[in-house]
PDB file of N, CA and C in Angstrom:
ATOM      1  N   UNK A   1     179.709 -47.288  15.150  1.00  0.00           N
ATOM      2  CA  UNK A   1     179.727 -47.787  16.599  1.00  0.00           C
ATOM      3  C   UNK A   1     179.010 -46.950  17.410  1.00  0.00           C
ATOM      4  N   UNK A   2     178.819 -45.649  17.368  1.00  0.00           N
ATOM      5  CA  UNK A   2     177.892 -44.494  18.249  1.00  0.00           C
ATOM      6  C   UNK A   2     176.729 -44.965  17.984  1.00  0.00           C
ATOM      7  N   UNK A   3     176.447 -45.335  16.841  1.00  0.00           N
ATOM      8  CA  UNK A   3     174.800 -45.537  16.634  1.00  0.00           C
ATOM      9  C   UNK A   3     174.348 -46.878  17.390  1.00  0.00           C
ATOM     10  N   UNK A   4     175.304 -47.820  17.456  1.00  0.00           N
ATOM     11  CA  UNK A   4     174.879 -49.025  17.843  1.00  0.00           C
ATOM     12  C   UNK A   4     174.840 -48.778  19.466  1.00  0.00           C
ATOM     13  N   UNK A   5     175.913 -48.063  20.024  1.00  0.00           N
ATOM     14  CA  UNK A   5     175.692 -47.605  21.550  1.00  0.00           C
ATOM     15  C   UNK A   5     174.410 -46.949  21.947  1.00  0.00           C
ATOM     16  N   UNK A   6     174.100 -46.091  20.991  1.00  0.00           N
ATOM     17  CA  UNK A   6     172.797 -45.391  21.239  1.00  0.00           C
ATOM     18  C   UNK A   6     171.683 -46.204  21.118  1.00  0.00           C
ATOM     19  N   UNK A   7     171.746 -47.366  20.367  1.00  0.00           N
ATOM     20  CA  UNK A   7     170.454 -48.073  20.318  1.00  0.00           C
ATOM     21  C   UNK A   7     170.562 -48.855  21.448  1.00  0.00           C
ATOM     22  N   UNK A   8     171.739 -49.261  22.021  1.00  0.00           N
ATOM     23  CA  UNK A   8     171.612 -50.103  23.143  1.00  0.00           C
ATOM     24  C   UNK A   8     171.215 -49.509  24.236  1.00  0.00           C
ATOM     25  N   UNK A   9     171.880 -48.348  24.497  1.00  0.00           N
ATOM     26  CA  UNK A   9     171.178 -47.448  25.550  1.00  0.00           C
ATOM     27  C   UNK A   9     169.516 -47.147  25.500  1.00  0.00           C
ATOM     28  N   UNK A  10     169.213 -46.774  24.048  1.00  0.00           N
ATOM     29  CA  UNK A  10     167.723 -46.511  24.267  1.00  0.00           C
ATOM     30  C   UNK A  10     166.986 -47.822  24.578  1.00  0.00           C
ATOM     31  N   UNK A  11     167.476 -49.362  24.326  1.00  0.00           N
ATOM     32  CA  UNK A  11     166.686 -50.281  24.477  1.00  0.00           C
ATOM     33  C   UNK A  11     166.791 -50.499  26.055  1.00  0.00           C
ATOM     34  N   UNK A  12     167.984 -50.133  26.798  1.00  0.00           N
ATOM     35  CA  UNK A  12     167.925 -50.164  28.152  1.00  0.00           C
ATOM     36  C   UNK A  12     167.105 -49.285  28.863  1.00  0.00           C
ATOM     37  N   UNK A  13     166.854 -47.983  28.326  1.00  0.00           N
ATOM     38  CA  UNK A  13     165.956 -47.030  28.954  1.00  0.00           C
ATOM     39  C   UNK A  13     164.637 -47.748  28.736  1.00  0.00           C
ATOM     40  N   UNK A  14     164.376 -48.165  27.555  1.00  0.00           N
ATOM     41  CA  UNK A  14     162.891 -48.572  27.268  1.00  0.00           C
ATOM     42  C   UNK A  14     162.613 -49.710  28.322  1.00  0.00           C
ATOM     43  N   UNK A  15     163.473 -50.661  28.685  1.00  0.00           N
ATOM     44  CA  UNK A  15     163.200 -51.872  29.480  1.00  0.00           C
ATOM     45  C   UNK A  15     162.942 -51.202  30.712  1.00  0.00           C
ATOM     46  N   UNK A  16     163.916 -50.060  31.154  1.00  0.00           N
ATOM     47  CA  UNK A  16     163.595 -49.738  32.636  1.00  0.00           C
ATOM     48  C   UNK A  16     162.278 -48.952  32.711  1.00  0.00           C
ATOM     49  N   UNK A  17     161.800 -48.179  31.406  1.00  0.00           N
ATOM     50  CA  UNK A  17     160.532 -47.527  31.587  1.00  0.00           C
ATOM     51  C   UNK A  17     159.306 -48.760  31.662  1.00  0.00           C
ATOM     52  N   UNK A  18     159.472 -49.753  30.939  1.00  0.00           N
ATOM     53  CA  UNK A  18     158.750 -50.937  30.938  1.00  0.00           C
ATOM     54  C   UNK A  18     158.469 -51.260  32.644  1.00  0.00           C
ATOM     55  N   UNK A  19     159.567 -51.723  32.973  1.00  0.00           N
ATOM     56  CA  UNK A  19     159.683 -52.096  34.581  1.00  0.00           C
ATOM     57  C   UNK A  19     158.504 -51.096  35.459  1.00  0.00           C
ATOM     58  N   UNK A  20     159.004 -49.628  35.107  1.00  0.00           N
ATOM     59  CA  UNK A  20     158.231 -48.596  35.723  1.00  0.00           C
ATOM     60  C   UNK A  20     156.731 -48.593  35.736  1.00  0.00           C
ATOM     61  N   UNK A  21     156.661 -48.750  34.426  1.00  0.00           N
ATOM     62  CA  UNK A  21     155.087 -48.744  34.055  1.00  0.00           C
ATOM     63  C   UNK A  21     154.210 -49.858  34.544  1.00  0.00           C
ATOM     64  N   UNK A  22     155.045 -51.045  34.676  1.00  0.00           N
ATOM     65  CA  UNK A  22     154.670 -52.402  35.347  1.00  0.00           C
ATOM     66  C   UNK A  22     154.137 -52.014  36.839  1.00  0.00           C
ATOM     67  N   UNK A  23     155.137 -51.343  37.383  1.00  0.00           N
ATOM     68  CA  UNK A  23     155.126 -51.131  39.087  1.00  0.00           C
ATOM     69  C   UNK A  23     153.864 -50.176  39.032  1.00  0.00           C
ATOM     70  N   UNK A  24     153.763 -49.064  38.246  1.00  0.00           N
ATOM     71  CA  UNK A  24     152.590 -48.127  38.305  1.00  0.00           C
ATOM     72  C   UNK A  24     151.101 -48.974  38.156  1.00  0.00           C
ATOM     73  N   UNK A  25     151.387 -49.817  37.122  1.00  0.00           N
ATOM     74  CA  UNK A  25     149.719 -50.599  36.779  1.00  0.00           C
ATOM     75  C   UNK A  25     149.696 -51.320  38.306  1.00  0.00           C
ATOM     76  N   UNK A  26     150.788 -51.835  39.068  1.00  0.00           N
ATOM     77  CA  UNK A  26     150.592 -52.984  40.090  1.00  0.00           C
ATOM     78  C   UNK A  26     150.069 -51.725  41.518  1.00  0.00           C
ATOM     79  N   UNK A  27     150.454 -50.664  41.253  1.00  0.00           N
ATOM     80  CA  UNK A  27     149.932 -49.565  42.223  1.00  0.00           C
ATOM     81  C   UNK A  27     148.564 -49.353  41.842  1.00  0.00           C
ATOM     82  N   UNK A  28     147.928 -49.074  40.688  1.00  0.00           N
ATOM     83  CA  UNK A  28     146.678 -48.912  40.397  1.00  0.00           C
ATOM     84  C   UNK A  28     145.918 -49.929  40.621  1.00  0.00           C
ATOM     85  N   UNK A  29     146.137 -51.126  40.740  1.00  0.00           N
ATOM     86  CA  UNK A  29     145.290 -52.221  40.753  1.00  0.00           C
ATOM     87  C   UNK A  29     145.032 -52.122  42.481  1.00  0.00           C
ATOM     88  N   UNK A  30     146.150 -51.939  42.986  1.00  0.00           N
ATOM     89  CA  UNK A  30     146.179 -52.058  44.528  1.00  0.00           C
ATOM     90  C   UNK A  30     144.865 -50.778  44.953  1.00  0.00           C
ATOM     91  N   UNK A  31     145.188 -49.656  44.423  1.00  0.00           N
ATOM     92  CA  UNK A  31     144.197 -48.404  44.637  1.00  0.00           C
ATOM     93  C   UNK A  31     142.823 -48.590  44.041  1.00  0.00           C
ATOM     94  N   UNK A  32     142.499 -49.331  42.999  1.00  0.00           N
ATOM     95  CA  UNK A  32     141.352 -49.431  42.312  1.00  0.00           C
ATOM     96  C   UNK A  32     140.048 -49.760  43.480  1.00  0.00           C
ATOM     97  N   UNK A  33     140.292 -50.540  44.494  1.00  0.00           N
ATOM     98  CA  UNK A  33     139.169 -50.721  45.399  1.00  0.00           C
ATOM     99  C   UNK A  33     138.605 -49.590  45.897  1.00  0.00           C
ATOM    100  N   UNK A  34     139.482 -48.665  46.205  1.00  0.00           N
ATOM    101  CA  UNK A  34     139.052 -47.211  46.913  1.00  0.00           C
ATOM    102  C   UNK A  34     139.247 -45.878  46.147  1.00  0.00           C
ATOM    103  N   UNK A  35     139.822 -46.334  44.820  1.00  0.00           N
ATOM    104  CA  UNK A  35     139.609 -45.164  44.004  1.00  0.00           C
ATOM    105  C   UNK A  35     139.377 -45.502  42.523  1.00  0.00           C
ATOM    106  N   UNK A  36     138.227 -45.355  42.282  1.00  0.00           N
ATOM    107  CA  UNK A  36     137.566 -45.813  40.949  1.00  0.00           C
ATOM    108  C   UNK A  36     138.633 -45.398  39.665  1.00  0.00           C
ATOM    109  N   UNK A  37     138.996 -44.004  39.999  1.00  0.00           N
ATOM    110  CA  UNK A  37     139.685 -43.349  38.888  1.00  0.00           C
ATOM    111  C   UNK A  37     141.099 -44.416  38.668  1.00  0.00           C
ATOM    112  N   UNK A  38     141.488 -45.079  39.398  1.00  0.00           N
ATOM    113  CA  UNK A  38     142.551 -45.708  39.437  1.00  0.00           C
ATOM    114  C   UNK A  38     142.560 -46.710  38.440  1.00  0.00           C
ATOM    115  N   UNK A  39     141.367 -47.318  37.812  1.00  0.00           N
ATOM    116  CA  UNK A  39     140.867 -48.199  36.806  1.00  0.00           C
ATOM    117  C   UNK A  39     141.329 -47.245  35.463  1.00  0.00           C
ATOM    118  N   UNK A  40     140.881 -46.203  35.260  1.00  0.00           N
ATOM    119  CA  UNK A  40     141.295 -45.456  34.255  1.00  0.00           C
ATOM    120  C   UNK A  40     143.043 -45.253  33.904  1.00  0.00           C
ATOM    121  N   UNK A  41     143.670 -45.235  34.866  1.00  0.00           N
ATOM    122  CA  UNK A  41     144.740 -45.020  35.163  1.00  0.00           C
ATOM    123  C   UNK A  41     145.489 -46.476  34.619  1.00  0.00           C
ATOM    124  N   UNK A  42     144.910 -47.307  35.241  1.00  0.00           N
ATOM    125  CA  UNK A  42     145.438 -48.770  34.977  1.00  0.00           C
ATOM    126  C   UNK A  42     145.287 -49.059  33.343  1.00  0.00           C
ATOM    127  N   UNK A  43     144.155 -48.688  32.752  1.00  0.00           N
ATOM    128  CA  UNK A  43     144.066 -48.814  31.481  1.00  0.00           C
ATOM    129  C   UNK A  43     145.060 -47.964  30.722  1.00  0.00           C
ATOM    130  N   UNK A  44     145.127 -46.772  30.662  1.00  0.00           N
ATOM    131  CA  UNK A  44     146.346 -45.904  30.162  1.00  0.00           C
ATOM    132  C   UNK A  44     147.519 -46.400  30.362  1.00  0.00           C
ATOM    133  N   UNK A  45     147.774 -46.844  31.487  1.00  0.00           N
ATOM    134  CA  UNK A  45     149.314 -47.572  31.591  1.00  0.00           C
ATOM    135  C   UNK A  45     149.604 -48.517  30.971  1.00  0.00           C
ATOM    136  N   UNK A  46     148.290 -49.448  30.893  1.00  0.00           N
ATOM    137  CA  UNK A  46     148.585 -50.641  30.442  1.00  0.00           C
ATOM    138  C   UNK A  46     148.817 -50.859  28.730  1.00  0.00           C
ATOM    139  N   UNK A  47     148.131 -49.670  28.379  1.00  0.00           N
ATOM    140  CA  UNK A  47     148.077 -49.419  26.658  1.00  0.00           C
ATOM    141  C   UNK A  47     149.451 -48.897  26.504  1.00  0.00           C
ATOM    142  N   UNK A  48     149.966 -47.933  27.246  1.00  0.00           N
ATOM    143  CA  UNK A  48     151.298 -47.314  26.993  1.00  0.00           C
ATOM    144  C   UNK A  48     152.342 -48.381  27.178  1.00  0.00           C
ATOM    145  N   UNK A  49     152.331 -49.261  28.186  1.00  0.00           N
ATOM    146  CA  UNK A  49     153.257 -50.420  28.395  1.00  0.00           C
ATOM    147  C   UNK A  49     153.283 -51.534  27.285  1.00  0.00           C
ATOM    148  N   UNK A  50     152.006 -51.501  26.936  1.00  0.00           N
ATOM    149  CA  UNK A  50     151.649 -52.686  25.550  1.00  0.00           C
ATOM    150  C   UNK A  50     152.253 -51.911  24.150  1.00  0.00           C
ATOM    151  N   UNK A  51     152.136 -50.827  23.918  1.00  0.00           N
ATOM    152  CA  UNK A  51     152.811 -50.249  22.848  1.00  0.00           C
ATOM    153  C   UNK A  51     154.329 -50.139  23.107  1.00  0.00           C
ATOM    154  N   UNK A  52     154.772 -49.766  24.029  1.00  0.00           N
ATOM    155  CA  UNK A  52     156.225 -49.477  24.238  1.00  0.00           C
ATOM    156  C   UNK A  52     156.958 -51.131  24.029  1.00  0.00           C
ATOM    157  N   UNK A  53     156.102 -52.196  24.561  1.00  0.00           N
ATOM    158  CA  UNK A  53     156.511 -53.431  24.572  1.00  0.00           C
ATOM    159  C   UNK A  53     156.568 -53.765  23.193  1.00  0.00           C
ATOM    160  N   UNK A  54     155.549 -53.666  22.261  1.00  0.00           N
ATOM    161  CA  UNK A  54     155.548 -53.866  20.638  1.00  0.00           C
ATOM    162  C   UNK A  54     156.433 -53.309  19.955  1.00  0.00           C
ATOM    163  N   UNK A  55     156.885 -52.086  20.376  1.00  0.00           N
ATOM    164  CA  UNK A  55     157.886 -51.368  19.585  1.00  0.00           C
ATOM    165  C   UNK A  55     159.182 -52.108  19.997  1.00  0.00           C
ATOM    166  N   UNK A  56     159.519 -52.200  21.289  1.00  0.00           N
ATOM    167  CA  UNK A  56     160.834 -52.929  21.589  1.00  0.00           C
ATOM    168  C   UNK A  56     160.844 -54.530  20.738  1.00  0.00           C
ATOM    169  N   UNK A  57     159.702 -55.150  20.720  1.00  0.00           N
ATOM    170  CA  UNK A  57     159.714 -56.555  20.355  1.00  0.00           C
ATOM    171  C   UNK A  57     160.123 -56.478  18.628  1.00  0.00           C
ATOM    172  N   UNK A  58     159.789 -55.295  18.011  1.00  0.00           N
ATOM    173  CA  UNK A  58     159.983 -55.256  16.616  1.00  0.00           C
ATOM    174  C   UNK A  58     161.366 -54.563  16.245  1.00  0.00           C
ATOM    175  N   UNK A  59     161.983 -54.093  17.346  1.00  0.00           N
ATOM    176  CA  UNK A  59     163.310 -53.480  17.259  1.00  0.00           C
ATOM    177  C   UNK A  59     164.351 -54.854  17.599  1.00  0.00           C
ATOM    178  N   UNK A  60     163.965 -55.541  18.492  1.00  0.00           N
ATOM    179  CA  UNK A  60     164.693 -56.748  18.997  1.00  0.00           C
ATOM    180  C   UNK A  60     164.538 -57.893  18.070  1.00  0.00           C
ATOM    181  N   UNK A  61     163.579 -57.923  17.460  1.00  0.00           N
ATOM    182  CA  UNK A  61     163.446 -59.109  16.484  1.00  0.00           C
ATOM    183  C   UNK A  61     162.911 -58.667  15.160  1.00  0.00           C
ATOM    184  N   UNK A  62     163.663 -57.998  14.525  1.00  0.00           N
ATOM    185  CA  UNK A  62     163.177 -57.315  13.097  1.00  0.00           C
ATOM    186  C   UNK A  62     162.989 -58.569  12.400  1.00  0.00           C
ATOM    187  N   UNK A  63     161.758 -58.271  11.137  1.00  0.00           N
ATOM    188  CA  UNK A  63     161.587 -59.398  10.306  1.00  0.00           C
ATOM    189  C   UNK A  63     162.496 -59.731   9.371  1.00  0.00           C
ATOM    190  N   UNK A  64     162.720 -60.900   9.105  1.00  0.00           N
ATOM    191  CA  UNK A  64     163.678 -61.169   7.794  1.00  0.00           C
ATOM    192  C   UNK A  64     163.226 -61.026   6.646  1.00  0.00           C
ATOM    193  N   UNK A  65     164.641 -60.518   5.853  1.00  0.00           N
ATOM    194  CA  UNK A  65     164.202 -59.955   4.410  1.00  0.00           C
ATOM    195  C   UNK A  65     163.975 -61.386   3.559  1.00  0.00           C
ATOM    196  N   UNK A  66     163.380 -60.924   2.508  1.00  0.00           N
ATOM    197  CA  UNK A  66     162.877 -62.102   1.513  1.00  0.00           C
ATOM    198  C   UNK A  66     164.078 -62.471   0.998  1.00  0.00           C
TER     199      UNK A  66
END
């Protein structure tokens, strides 16, 4: 039971982090016209968010056993 609570909390924190990364991506997009380095931040944020989402998807939808 404590393990389930820990997993649930980790999932919640990861979803919160995804939202935060998405907001940071939006900020980088808005800044890109005036700050070329914002595009590098955008790429890094997007990659981090993509990897986190892939990990979450794998945990929430585990492959079924044969």
